[in-house]
mmCIF file of N, CA and C in Angstrom:
data_model
loop_
_atom_site.group_PDB
_atom_site.id
_atom_site.type_symbol
_atom_site.label_atom_id
_atom_site.label_comp_id
_atom_site.label_asym_id
_atom_site.label_seq_id
_atom_site.Cartn_x
_atom_site.Cartn_y
_atom_site.Cartn_z
ATOM 1 N N MET A 13 -33.748 -227.531 -230.402
ATOM 2 C CA MET A 13 -34.959 -228.519 -230.376
ATOM 3 C C MET A 13 -36.109 -227.466 -230.493
ATOM 4 N N THR A 14 -37.273 -227.775 -231.212
ATOM 5 C CA THR A 14 -38.385 -227.075 -231.420
ATOM 6 C C THR A 14 -39.242 -227.394 -230.325
ATOM 7 N N GLU A 15 -40.326 -226.586 -230.001
ATOM 8 C CA GLU A 15 -41.224 -226.922 -229.230
ATOM 9 C C GLU A 15 -41.844 -228.030 -229.070
ATOM 10 N N SER A 16 -42.233 -228.537 -230.378
ATOM 11 C CA SER A 16 -43.105 -229.655 -230.439
ATOM 12 C C SER A 16 -42.092 -230.914 -230.109
ATOM 13 N N GLU A 17 -40.947 -230.743 -230.324
ATOM 14 C CA GLU A 17 -40.024 -231.865 -229.850
ATOM 15 C C GLU A 17 -39.721 -231.820 -228.545
ATOM 16 N N ALA A 18 -39.665 -230.874 -227.685
ATOM 17 C CA ALA A 18 -39.419 -230.580 -226.220
ATOM 18 C C ALA A 18 -40.855 -231.219 -225.638
ATOM 19 N N ILE A 19 -41.989 -231.042 -226.216
ATOM 20 C CA ILE A 19 -43.280 -231.317 -225.980
ATOM 21 C C ILE A 19 -43.209 -233.081 -225.915
ATOM 22 N N GLU A 20 -42.669 -233.440 -227.110
ATOM 23 C CA GLU A 20 -42.900 -235.108 -227.024
ATOM 24 C C GLU A 20 -41.989 -235.627 -226.455
ATOM 25 N N ASN A 21 -40.737 -235.014 -225.945
ATOM 26 C CA ASN A 21 -39.479 -235.336 -225.000
ATOM 27 C C ASN A 21 -40.198 -235.535 -223.620
ATOM 28 N N PHE A 22 -40.920 -234.538 -223.389
ATOM 29 C CA PHE A 22 -41.596 -234.685 -222.056
ATOM 30 C C PHE A 22 -42.597 -235.898 -221.768
ATOM 31 N N LYS A 23 -43.365 -235.922 -222.946
ATOM 32 C CA LYS A 23 -44.325 -236.767 -222.644
ATOM 33 C C LYS A 23 -43.729 -238.422 -222.670
ATOM 34 N N GLU A 24 -42.765 -238.558 -223.870
ATOM 35 C CA GLU A 24 -42.201 -239.813 -223.723
ATOM 36 C C GLU A 24 -41.617 -240.170 -222.395
ATOM 37 N N PHE A 25 -41.102 -239.235 -221.814
ATOM 38 C CA PHE A 25 -40.144 -239.528 -220.521
ATOM 39 C C PHE A 25 -41.182 -239.911 -219.480
ATOM 40 N N CYS A 26 -42.377 -239.368 -219.513
ATOM 41 C CA CYS A 26 -43.318 -239.679 -218.616
ATOM 42 C C CYS A 26 -43.788 -240.871 -218.631
ATOM 43 N N ARG A 27 -44.062 -241.133 -220.052
ATOM 44 C CA ARG A 27 -44.675 -242.837 -220.463
ATOM 45 C C ARG A 27 -43.546 -243.608 -219.918
ATOM 46 N N GLN A 28 -42.310 -243.457 -220.255
ATOM 47 C CA GLN A 28 -41.500 -244.451 -219.868
ATOM 48 C C GLN A 28 -41.195 -244.555 -218.338
ATOM 49 N N GLU A 29 -41.185 -243.519 -217.777
ATOM 50 C CA GLU A 29 -41.088 -243.510 -216.045
ATOM 51 C C GLU A 29 -42.266 -244.268 -215.438
ATOM 52 N N PHE A 30 -43.756 -243.844 -216.087
ATOM 53 C CA PHE A 30 -44.698 -244.255 -215.693
ATOM 54 C C PHE A 30 -45.070 -245.818 -216.085
ATOM 55 N N LYS A 31 -44.626 -246.334 -216.913
ATOM 56 C CA LYS A 31 -45.120 -247.553 -217.906
ATOM 57 C C LYS A 31 -45.434 -248.697 -216.951
ATOM 58 N N GLU A 32 -44.530 -249.056 -215.932
ATOM 59 C CA GLU A 32 -44.612 -249.993 -215.099
ATOM 60 C C GLU A 32 -45.874 -249.951 -214.063
ATOM 61 N N LEU A 33 -46.117 -248.812 -213.592
ATOM 62 C CA LEU A 33 -47.179 -248.390 -212.800
ATOM 63 C C LEU A 33 -48.276 -248.279 -213.452
ATOM 64 N N ALA A 34 -48.529 -247.803 -214.716
ATOM 65 C CA ALA A 34 -49.777 -247.556 -215.307
ATOM 66 C C ALA A 34 -50.068 -249.309 -216.000
ATOM 67 N N TYR A 35 -49.365 -249.975 -216.204
ATOM 68 C CA TYR A 35 -49.429 -251.396 -216.393
ATOM 69 C C TYR A 35 -50.262 -252.110 -215.301
ATOM 70 N N LEU A 36 -49.664 -252.021 -214.044
ATOM 71 C CA LEU A 36 -49.947 -252.493 -212.925
ATOM 72 C C LEU A 36 -51.470 -252.091 -212.487
ATOM 73 N N LEU A 37 -51.691 -250.821 -212.751
ATOM 74 C CA LEU A 37 -53.025 -250.254 -212.295
ATOM 75 C C LEU A 37 -54.176 -250.295 -213.534
ATOM 76 N N GLY A 38 -53.682 -250.894 -214.665
ATOM 77 C CA GLY A 38 -54.541 -250.936 -215.880
ATOM 78 C C GLY A 38 -54.778 -249.366 -216.578
ATOM 79 N N LEU A 39 -53.865 -248.390 -216.510
ATOM 80 C CA LEU A 39 -54.252 -247.206 -216.939
ATOM 81 C C LEU A 39 -53.604 -247.106 -218.107
ATOM 82 N N LYS A 40 -54.486 -246.265 -219.145
ATOM 83 C CA LYS A 40 -54.142 -246.152 -220.404
ATOM 84 C C LYS A 40 -53.973 -244.577 -220.569
ATOM 85 N N GLU A 41 -53.104 -244.434 -221.554
ATOM 86 C CA GLU A 41 -53.029 -242.900 -221.658
ATOM 87 C C GLU A 41 -54.250 -242.513 -222.315
ATOM 88 N N VAL A 42 -54.497 -241.155 -222.195
ATOM 89 C CA VAL A 42 -55.895 -240.466 -222.564
ATOM 90 C C VAL A 42 -55.166 -239.294 -223.372
ATOM 91 N N VAL A 43 -56.111 -238.892 -224.471
ATOM 92 C CA VAL A 43 -55.811 -237.651 -225.396
ATOM 93 C C VAL A 43 -56.361 -236.561 -224.690
ATOM 94 N N SER A 44 -55.641 -235.633 -224.350
ATOM 95 C CA SER A 44 -56.309 -234.268 -223.718
ATOM 96 C C SER A 44 -56.893 -233.570 -224.957
ATOM 97 N N PRO A 45 -57.776 -232.994 -224.930
ATOM 98 C CA PRO A 45 -58.431 -231.954 -225.810
ATOM 99 C C PRO A 45 -57.788 -230.916 -225.808
ATOM 100 N N LYS A 46 -57.820 -230.439 -227.084
ATOM 101 C CA LYS A 46 -56.962 -229.241 -227.586
ATOM 102 C C LYS A 46 -57.891 -227.952 -227.437
ATOM 103 N N ARG A 47 -57.333 -227.432 -226.396
ATOM 104 C CA ARG A 47 -58.058 -225.783 -226.038
ATOM 105 C C ARG A 47 -57.262 -224.695 -226.193
ATOM 106 N N LYS A 48 -57.747 -223.579 -226.419
ATOM 107 C CA LYS A 48 -57.116 -222.187 -226.321
ATOM 108 C C LYS A 48 -56.409 -222.199 -225.073
ATOM 109 N N PHE A 49 -55.076 -221.880 -225.099
ATOM 110 C CA PHE A 49 -54.370 -221.506 -223.848
ATOM 111 C C PHE A 49 -53.947 -222.891 -222.852
ATOM 112 N N GLU A 50 -54.301 -223.984 -223.494
ATOM 113 C CA GLU A 50 -54.147 -225.181 -222.758
ATOM 114 C C GLU A 50 -52.336 -225.319 -222.816
ATOM 115 N N ASN A 51 -51.963 -225.853 -221.298
ATOM 116 C CA ASN A 51 -50.561 -226.077 -221.491
ATOM 117 C C ASN A 51 -50.337 -227.457 -222.290
ATOM 118 N N PRO A 52 -49.513 -227.521 -223.465
ATOM 119 C CA PRO A 52 -49.417 -228.797 -224.058
ATOM 120 C C PRO A 52 -48.625 -229.658 -223.365
ATOM 121 N N TYR A 53 -47.718 -229.265 -222.265
ATOM 122 C CA TYR A 53 -46.662 -230.214 -221.608
ATOM 123 C C TYR A 53 -47.603 -230.724 -220.694
ATOM 124 N N LYS A 54 -48.605 -231.688 -220.865
ATOM 125 C CA LYS A 54 -49.451 -232.534 -219.938
ATOM 126 C C LYS A 54 -49.743 -233.703 -220.715
ATOM 127 N N ILE A 55 -49.872 -234.895 -219.713
ATOM 128 C CA ILE A 55 -49.890 -236.143 -220.170
ATOM 129 C C ILE A 55 -51.044 -236.747 -219.028
ATOM 130 N N ALA A 56 -51.933 -237.595 -219.501
ATOM 131 C CA ALA A 56 -52.807 -238.274 -218.536
ATOM 132 C C ALA A 56 -53.196 -239.529 -218.735
ATOM 133 N N PHE A 57 -53.489 -240.385 -217.652
ATOM 134 C CA PHE A 57 -53.531 -241.803 -217.957
ATOM 135 C C PHE A 57 -54.976 -242.116 -216.936
ATOM 136 N N LYS A 58 -55.688 -243.060 -217.352
ATOM 137 C CA LYS A 58 -56.985 -243.321 -216.622
ATOM 138 C C LYS A 58 -57.259 -244.768 -216.876
ATOM 139 N N ASN A 59 -58.195 -245.327 -215.766
ATOM 140 C CA ASN A 59 -58.974 -246.324 -216.023
ATOM 141 C C ASN A 59 -60.271 -246.187 -215.570
ATOM 142 N N LYS A 60 -61.006 -247.078 -214.990
ATOM 143 C CA LYS A 60 -62.613 -246.655 -214.782
ATOM 144 C C LYS A 60 -62.585 -245.921 -213.408
ATOM 145 N N ALA A 61 -61.757 -246.249 -212.490
ATOM 146 C CA ALA A 61 -61.851 -245.638 -211.344
ATOM 147 C C ALA A 61 -60.889 -244.515 -210.827
ATOM 148 N N PHE A 62 -60.014 -244.379 -211.721
ATOM 149 C CA PHE A 62 -58.966 -243.465 -211.371
ATOM 150 C C PHE A 62 -58.115 -242.972 -212.446
ATOM 151 N N PHE A 63 -57.640 -241.621 -212.392
ATOM 152 C CA PHE A 63 -56.896 -241.048 -213.196
ATOM 153 C C PHE A 63 -55.805 -240.384 -212.616
ATOM 154 N N ILE A 64 -54.592 -239.957 -213.390
ATOM 155 C CA ILE A 64 -53.485 -239.438 -212.843
ATOM 156 C C ILE A 64 -53.057 -238.567 -214.008
ATOM 157 N N GLN A 65 -52.668 -237.426 -213.704
ATOM 158 C CA GLN A 65 -52.086 -236.337 -215.013
ATOM 159 C C GLN A 65 -50.743 -235.727 -214.415
ATOM 160 N N PHE A 66 -49.787 -235.924 -215.181
ATOM 161 C CA PHE A 66 -48.456 -234.958 -215.221
ATOM 162 C C PHE A 66 -48.450 -233.784 -216.063
ATOM 163 N N GLU A 67 -48.282 -232.629 -215.586
ATOM 164 C CA GLU A 67 -47.783 -231.526 -216.117
ATOM 165 C C GLU A 67 -46.687 -230.610 -215.748
ATOM 166 N N SER A 68 -46.007 -230.242 -216.851
ATOM 167 C CA SER A 68 -44.760 -229.571 -216.538
ATOM 168 C C SER A 68 -45.294 -228.098 -216.615
ATOM 169 N N ILE A 69 -44.401 -227.475 -215.503
ATOM 170 C CA ILE A 69 -44.859 -226.093 -215.433
ATOM 171 C C ILE A 69 -43.362 -225.295 -215.049
ATOM 172 N N SER A 70 -43.618 -224.086 -214.973
ATOM 173 C CA SER A 70 -42.496 -223.190 -214.889
ATOM 174 C C SER A 70 -41.383 -223.469 -215.771
ATOM 175 N N TYR A 71 -41.560 -223.582 -216.903
ATOM 176 C CA TYR A 71 -40.708 -223.888 -218.090
ATOM 177 C C TYR A 71 -40.022 -225.205 -217.929
ATOM 178 N N GLY A 72 -40.519 -226.216 -217.426
ATOM 179 C CA GLY A 72 -39.915 -227.444 -217.047
ATOM 180 C C GLY A 72 -39.160 -227.453 -215.821
ATOM 181 N N PHE A 73 -39.012 -226.657 -215.038
ATOM 182 C CA PHE A 73 -38.528 -226.424 -214.068
ATOM 183 C C PHE A 73 -39.071 -227.270 -212.664
ATOM 184 N N ARG A 74 -40.596 -227.715 -212.826
ATOM 185 C CA ARG A 74 -41.246 -228.130 -211.902
ATOM 186 C C ARG A 74 -42.424 -229.132 -212.704
ATOM 187 N N LEU A 75 -42.905 -229.719 -211.809
ATOM 188 C CA LEU A 75 -44.053 -230.666 -212.232
ATOM 189 C C LEU A 75 -45.153 -230.747 -211.178
ATOM 190 N N GLY A 76 -46.268 -230.842 -211.948
ATOM 191 C CA GLY A 76 -47.434 -230.938 -211.118
ATOM 192 C C GLY A 76 -48.239 -232.216 -211.460
ATOM 193 N N THR A 77 -48.382 -233.016 -210.439
ATOM 194 C CA THR A 77 -49.186 -234.477 -210.590
ATOM 195 C C THR A 77 -50.348 -234.313 -209.735
ATOM 196 N N THR A 78 -51.448 -234.533 -210.525
ATOM 197 C CA THR A 78 -52.939 -234.452 -210.003
ATOM 198 C C THR A 78 -53.300 -235.881 -210.204
ATOM 199 N N PHE A 79 -54.373 -236.156 -209.660
ATOM 200 C CA PHE A 79 -54.947 -237.612 -209.559
ATOM 201 C C PHE A 79 -56.505 -237.390 -209.024
ATOM 202 N N GLY A 80 -57.197 -238.387 -209.340
ATOM 203 C CA GLY A 80 -58.818 -238.286 -208.704
ATOM 204 C C GLY A 80 -59.545 -239.384 -209.439
ATOM 205 N N LYS A 81 -60.877 -239.427 -209.224
ATOM 206 C CA LYS A 81 -61.907 -240.273 -209.946
ATOM 207 C C LYS A 81 -61.865 -240.118 -211.258
ATOM 208 N N SER A 82 -62.068 -240.833 -212.200
ATOM 209 C CA SER A 82 -62.067 -240.805 -213.466
ATOM 210 C C SER A 82 -62.871 -239.912 -213.926
ATOM 211 N N SER A 83 -63.884 -239.591 -213.218
ATOM 212 C CA SER A 83 -64.777 -238.685 -213.601
ATOM 213 C C SER A 83 -64.232 -237.169 -213.862
ATOM 214 N N ARG A 84 -63.242 -237.111 -212.999
ATOM 215 C CA ARG A 84 -62.518 -235.702 -212.864
ATOM 216 C C ARG A 84 -63.419 -234.438 -212.183
ATOM 217 N N VAL A 85 -64.387 -234.790 -211.427
ATOM 218 C CA VAL A 85 -65.162 -233.831 -210.779
ATOM 219 C C VAL A 85 -64.157 -233.472 -209.786
ATOM 220 N N ASN A 86 -63.381 -234.189 -209.128
ATOM 221 C CA ASN A 86 -62.528 -233.598 -208.160
ATOM 222 C C ASN A 86 -61.019 -234.068 -208.478
ATOM 223 N N SER A 87 -60.238 -233.355 -208.471
ATOM 224 C CA SER A 87 -58.688 -233.799 -208.588
ATOM 225 C C SER A 87 -57.932 -233.021 -207.568
ATOM 226 N N PHE A 88 -56.788 -233.751 -207.287
ATOM 227 C CA PHE A 88 -56.025 -233.535 -206.084
ATOM 228 C C PHE A 88 -54.591 -233.485 -206.637
ATOM 229 N N SER A 89 -53.864 -232.518 -205.793
ATOM 230 C CA SER A 89 -52.141 -232.661 -206.015
ATOM 231 C C SER A 89 -51.719 -233.653 -205.262
ATOM 232 N N VAL A 90 -50.441 -233.884 -205.553
ATOM 233 C CA VAL A 90 -49.839 -234.856 -204.345
ATOM 234 C C VAL A 90 -49.376 -234.146 -203.266
ATOM 235 N N ASN A 91 -49.269 -232.956 -203.227
ATOM 236 C CA ASN A 91 -49.244 -231.927 -202.126
ATOM 237 C C ASN A 91 -50.434 -232.198 -201.099
ATOM 238 N N ASN A 92 -51.730 -232.277 -201.796
ATOM 239 C CA ASN A 92 -52.741 -232.423 -200.881
ATOM 240 C C ASN A 92 -52.763 -233.797 -200.371
ATOM 241 N N ALA A 93 -52.292 -234.766 -200.929
ATOM 242 C CA ALA A 93 -52.284 -235.963 -200.236
ATOM 243 C C ALA A 93 -51.269 -236.289 -199.146
ATOM 244 N N LEU A 94 -50.047 -235.643 -199.306
ATOM 245 C CA LEU A 94 -49.072 -235.502 -198.405
ATOM 246 C C LEU A 94 -49.450 -234.774 -197.278
ATOM 247 N N CYS A 95 -50.348 -233.723 -197.503
ATOM 248 C CA CYS A 95 -51.092 -233.158 -196.050
ATOM 249 C C CYS A 95 -51.527 -234.192 -195.147
ATOM 250 N N LEU A 96 -52.343 -235.064 -195.889
ATOM 251 C CA LEU A 96 -53.228 -235.923 -195.038
ATOM 252 C C LEU A 96 -52.294 -237.328 -194.820
ATOM 253 N N LEU A 97 -51.149 -237.745 -195.633
ATOM 254 C CA LEU A 97 -50.631 -238.730 -195.316
ATOM 255 C C LEU A 97 -49.541 -238.640 -194.034
ATOM 256 N N LYS A 98 -48.890 -237.104 -194.328
ATOM 257 C CA LYS A 98 -47.669 -236.949 -193.154
ATOM 258 C C LYS A 98 -48.016 -235.653 -192.567
ATOM 259 N N GLY A 99 -48.941 -234.905 -192.837
ATOM 260 C CA GLY A 99 -49.042 -233.820 -192.159
ATOM 261 C C GLY A 99 -48.659 -232.654 -192.834
ATOM 262 N N ARG A 100 -49.218 -231.457 -192.450
ATOM 263 C CA ARG A 100 -48.912 -230.038 -193.528
ATOM 264 C C ARG A 100 -47.302 -229.636 -193.396
ATOM 265 N N ALA A 101 -46.647 -229.884 -192.147
ATOM 266 C CA ALA A 101 -45.502 -229.488 -191.880
ATOM 267 C C ALA A 101 -44.379 -230.283 -193.167
ATOM 268 N N GLU A 102 -44.806 -231.551 -193.011
ATOM 269 C CA GLU A 102 -43.879 -232.524 -194.128
ATOM 270 C C GLU A 102 -44.305 -232.080 -195.464
ATOM 271 N N ALA A 103 -45.321 -231.823 -196.010
ATOM 272 C CA ALA A 103 -45.709 -231.520 -197.033
ATOM 273 C C ALA A 103 -45.223 -229.919 -197.468
ATOM 274 N N GLU A 104 -45.195 -229.239 -196.486
ATOM 275 C CA GLU A 104 -44.331 -227.908 -196.884
ATOM 276 C C GLU A 104 -42.842 -228.329 -197.063
ATOM 277 N N LYS A 105 -42.425 -228.893 -196.260
ATOM 278 C CA LYS A 105 -41.029 -229.396 -196.615
ATOM 279 C C LYS A 105 -40.540 -229.953 -197.793
ATOM 280 N N TYR A 106 -41.585 -230.738 -198.265
ATOM 281 C CA TYR A 106 -41.636 -231.474 -199.581
ATOM 282 C C TYR A 106 -41.419 -230.328 -200.447
ATOM 283 N N ASN A 107 -42.306 -229.479 -200.402
ATOM 284 C CA ASN A 107 -42.522 -228.229 -201.567
ATOM 285 C C ASN A 107 -40.892 -227.544 -201.496
ATOM 286 N N ASP A 108 -40.574 -227.490 -200.490
ATOM 287 C CA ASP A 108 -39.418 -226.392 -200.174
ATOM 288 C C ASP A 108 -38.227 -227.214 -200.653
ATOM 289 N N THR A 109 -38.139 -228.397 -200.710
ATOM 290 C CA THR A 109 -36.839 -229.214 -201.110
ATOM 291 C C THR A 109 -37.190 -229.680 -202.639
ATOM 292 N N CYS A 110 -37.840 -229.079 -203.289
ATOM 293 C CA CYS A 110 -38.164 -229.405 -204.764
ATOM 294 C C CYS A 110 -36.997 -229.265 -205.463
ATOM 295 N N PRO A 111 -36.588 -230.439 -206.369
ATOM 296 C CA PRO A 111 -35.365 -230.442 -207.345
ATOM 297 C C PRO A 111 -35.920 -229.662 -208.534
ATOM 298 N N SER A 112 -34.809 -229.077 -209.163
ATOM 299 C CA SER A 112 -35.099 -228.635 -210.594
ATOM 300 C C SER A 112 -35.296 -229.414 -211.702
ATOM 301 N N GLY A 113 -36.173 -229.324 -212.514
ATOM 302 C CA GLY A 113 -36.328 -230.192 -213.520
ATOM 303 C C GLY A 113 -37.513 -231.189 -213.240
ATOM 304 N N TYR A 114 -38.346 -231.380 -214.416
ATOM 305 C CA TYR A 114 -39.303 -232.379 -214.482
ATOM 306 C C TYR A 114 -38.993 -233.801 -214.245
ATOM 307 N N HIS A 115 -37.860 -234.031 -214.787
ATOM 308 C CA HIS A 115 -37.282 -235.444 -214.633
ATOM 309 C C HIS A 115 -37.034 -235.775 -213.158
ATOM 310 N N ALA A 116 -36.446 -235.120 -212.202
ATOM 311 C CA ALA A 116 -36.426 -235.385 -211.083
ATOM 312 C C ALA A 116 -37.628 -235.211 -210.342
ATOM 313 N N ASN A 117 -38.555 -234.358 -210.469
ATOM 314 C CA ASN A 117 -39.627 -234.051 -209.969
ATOM 315 C C ASN A 117 -40.587 -235.284 -210.245
ATOM 316 N N LEU A 118 -40.504 -235.719 -211.472
ATOM 317 C CA LEU A 118 -41.509 -236.633 -211.774
ATOM 318 C C LEU A 118 -41.113 -238.016 -210.927
ATOM 319 N N LYS A 119 -39.682 -238.457 -211.009
ATOM 320 C CA LYS A 119 -39.152 -239.612 -210.284
ATOM 321 C C LYS A 119 -39.522 -239.677 -208.600
ATOM 322 N N ARG A 120 -39.512 -238.324 -208.191
ATOM 323 C CA ARG A 120 -39.779 -238.076 -206.706
ATOM 324 C C ARG A 120 -41.174 -238.311 -206.642
ATOM 325 N N GLU A 121 -42.327 -237.808 -207.294
ATOM 326 C CA GLU A 121 -43.690 -238.241 -207.097
ATOM 327 C C GLU A 121 -44.088 -239.473 -207.414
ATOM 328 N N LEU A 122 -43.494 -240.094 -208.381
ATOM 329 C CA LEU A 122 -43.622 -241.681 -208.574
ATOM 330 C C LEU A 122 -43.128 -242.477 -207.200
ATOM 331 N N LYS A 123 -42.403 -241.981 -206.819
ATOM 332 C CA LYS A 123 -42.025 -242.735 -205.304
ATOM 333 C C LYS A 123 -43.087 -242.709 -204.345
ATOM 334 N N ILE A 124 -43.623 -241.448 -204.241
ATOM 335 C CA ILE A 124 -44.711 -241.219 -203.409
ATOM 336 C C ILE A 124 -45.943 -241.999 -203.625
ATOM 337 N N LEU A 125 -46.258 -242.054 -204.904
ATOM 338 C CA LEU A 125 -47.365 -242.655 -205.573
ATOM 339 C C LEU A 125 -47.155 -244.226 -205.200
ATOM 340 N N ASN A 126 -45.963 -244.650 -205.588
ATOM 341 C CA ASN A 126 -45.563 -246.145 -205.313
ATOM 342 C C ASN A 126 -45.631 -246.589 -203.676
ATOM 343 N N ASP A 127 -45.097 -245.630 -202.906
ATOM 344 C CA ASP A 127 -45.011 -246.021 -201.549
ATOM 345 C C ASP A 127 -46.409 -245.819 -200.940
ATOM 346 N N ASN A 128 -47.301 -245.199 -201.470
ATOM 347 C CA ASN A 128 -49.015 -244.980 -200.826
ATOM 348 C C ASN A 128 -49.855 -245.240 -202.111
ATOM 349 N N LEU A 129 -49.718 -246.374 -202.606
ATOM 350 C CA LEU A 129 -50.568 -246.854 -203.840
ATOM 351 C C LEU A 129 -52.044 -246.723 -203.712
ATOM 352 N N SER A 130 -52.432 -247.499 -202.395
ATOM 353 C CA SER A 130 -53.844 -247.669 -202.245
ATOM 354 C C SER A 130 -54.524 -246.226 -201.700
ATOM 355 N N PHE A 131 -53.748 -245.419 -201.014
ATOM 356 C CA PHE A 131 -54.350 -243.986 -200.883
ATOM 357 C C PHE A 131 -54.667 -243.355 -202.194
ATOM 358 N N PHE A 132 -53.767 -243.376 -203.226
ATOM 359 C CA PHE A 132 -54.091 -242.522 -204.497
ATOM 360 C C PHE A 132 -55.155 -243.347 -205.357
ATOM 361 N N THR A 133 -55.064 -244.672 -205.265
ATOM 362 C CA THR A 133 -56.075 -245.478 -206.098
ATOM 363 C C THR A 133 -57.209 -245.718 -205.720
ATOM 364 N N GLN A 134 -57.655 -245.851 -204.440
ATOM 365 C CA GLN A 134 -58.785 -246.245 -203.812
ATOM 366 C C GLN A 134 -59.519 -244.623 -203.334
ATOM 367 N N LEU A 135 -60.239 -244.383 -204.275
ATOM 368 C CA LEU A 135 -60.986 -243.000 -204.020
ATOM 369 C C LEU A 135 -62.289 -243.211 -203.710
ATOM 370 N N ASP A 136 -62.869 -244.367 -203.269
ATOM 371 C CA ASP A 136 -64.479 -244.550 -203.117
ATOM 372 C C ASP A 136 -64.864 -243.990 -201.760
ATOM 373 N N ASP A 137 -63.783 -243.851 -200.807
ATOM 374 C CA ASP A 137 -63.826 -243.545 -199.450
ATOM 375 C C ASP A 137 -64.370 -241.860 -199.276
ATOM 376 N N GLU A 138 -65.545 -241.680 -198.976
ATOM 377 C CA GLU A 138 -66.193 -240.236 -199.086
ATOM 378 C C GLU A 138 -65.471 -239.426 -197.940
ATOM 379 N N LEU A 139 -65.041 -239.917 -196.857
ATOM 380 C CA LEU A 139 -64.225 -239.387 -195.806
ATOM 381 C C LEU A 139 -62.815 -238.861 -196.377
ATOM 382 N N LYS A 140 -62.425 -239.737 -197.183
ATOM 383 C CA LYS A 140 -60.809 -239.340 -197.796
ATOM 384 C C LYS A 140 -61.194 -238.179 -198.637
ATOM 385 N N ILE A 141 -62.163 -238.391 -199.580
ATOM 386 C CA ILE A 141 -62.558 -237.257 -200.431
ATOM 387 C C ILE A 141 -62.803 -235.764 -199.594
ATOM 388 N N ALA A 142 -63.455 -236.049 -198.877
ATOM 389 C CA ALA A 142 -63.895 -234.641 -197.907
ATOM 390 C C ALA A 142 -62.785 -234.239 -197.399
ATOM 391 N N ALA A 143 -61.741 -235.270 -196.751
ATOM 392 C CA ALA A 143 -60.605 -234.634 -196.312
ATOM 393 C C ALA A 143 -59.670 -233.743 -197.175
ATOM 394 N N LEU A 144 -59.559 -234.453 -198.395
ATOM 395 C CA LEU A 144 -58.673 -234.112 -199.510
ATOM 396 C C LEU A 144 -59.428 -232.596 -199.953
ATOM 397 N N LEU A 145 -60.777 -232.555 -200.118
ATOM 398 C CA LEU A 145 -61.336 -231.278 -200.496
ATOM 399 C C LEU A 145 -61.080 -230.200 -199.301
ATOM 400 N N ASN A 146 -61.048 -230.509 -197.872
ATOM 401 C CA ASN A 146 -60.700 -229.597 -197.329
ATOM 402 C C ASN A 146 -59.286 -229.000 -197.180
ATOM 403 N N ILE A 147 -58.440 -230.111 -197.523
ATOM 404 C CA ILE A 147 -56.744 -229.862 -197.325
ATOM 405 C C ILE A 147 -56.728 -228.807 -198.692
ATOM 406 N N GLN A 148 -57.514 -229.259 -199.763
ATOM 407 C CA GLN A 148 -57.214 -228.203 -200.914
ATOM 408 C C GLN A 148 -57.789 -226.974 -200.763
ATOM 409 N N LYS A 149 -58.929 -226.619 -200.116
ATOM 410 C CA LYS A 149 -59.452 -225.564 -199.700
ATOM 411 C C LYS A 149 -58.546 -224.748 -198.868
ATOM 412 N N GLU A 150 -57.903 -225.572 -197.668
ATOM 413 C CA GLU A 150 -57.036 -224.603 -196.863
ATOM 414 C C GLU A 150 -55.677 -224.332 -197.678
ATOM 415 N N ASN A 151 -55.404 -225.113 -198.524
ATOM 416 C CA ASN A 151 -54.302 -224.756 -199.227
ATOM 417 C C ASN A 151 -54.236 -223.542 -200.182
ATOM 418 N N ARG A 152 -55.642 -223.476 -200.750
ATOM 419 C CA ARG A 152 -55.884 -222.236 -201.537
ATOM 420 C C ARG A 152 -56.050 -221.068 -200.690
ATOM 421 N N GLU A 153 -56.526 -221.058 -199.670
ATOM 422 C CA GLU A 153 -56.838 -219.968 -198.682
ATOM 423 C C GLU A 153 -55.148 -219.514 -198.190
ATOM 424 N N GLN A 154 -54.532 -220.429 -197.765
ATOM 425 C CA GLN A 154 -53.017 -220.159 -197.161
ATOM 426 C C GLN A 154 -52.364 -219.230 -198.460
ATOM 427 N N TYR A 155 -52.557 -219.625 -199.583
ATOM 428 C CA TYR A 155 -51.694 -219.094 -200.578
ATOM 429 C C TYR A 155 -52.394 -217.988 -201.401
ATOM 430 N N ARG A 156 -53.364 -217.434 -200.873
ATOM 431 C CA ARG A 156 -54.095 -216.414 -201.559
ATOM 432 C C ARG A 156 -53.670 -215.379 -201.147
ATOM 433 N N VAL A 157 -53.257 -214.337 -202.088
ATOM 434 C CA VAL A 157 -52.555 -213.136 -201.854
ATOM 435 C C VAL A 157 -53.519 -211.578 -201.579
#
């Protein structure tokens, strides 16, 4: 399989798995701008108020899911959200039990999105944004070497 075929397989898998939720939320796929050193294993969806992006990392063994307002001023990871929703210990346990492969990772993260849909899509609450920014900052400091 060529790299371009692998990239298209990744994107098509994300489209299929996310199709129902994207339709429910009125999200449309957006074309990412071509940039030097940009990860091609990335696909994003957005509407007027919300975006979500899936990105395969570590040669497809992991998946990063980010979300935020459609302006993309602030984007947050599912881990940031889990810290607020279930506490830091639960978020760390979630990371420690990460399955291998973007297929399993995407299904797992879509379950969290579905189970907490209003948390991920209603981002007009300034207190929620401030709390997510604080979690994001704490996580960066915690993993700083």
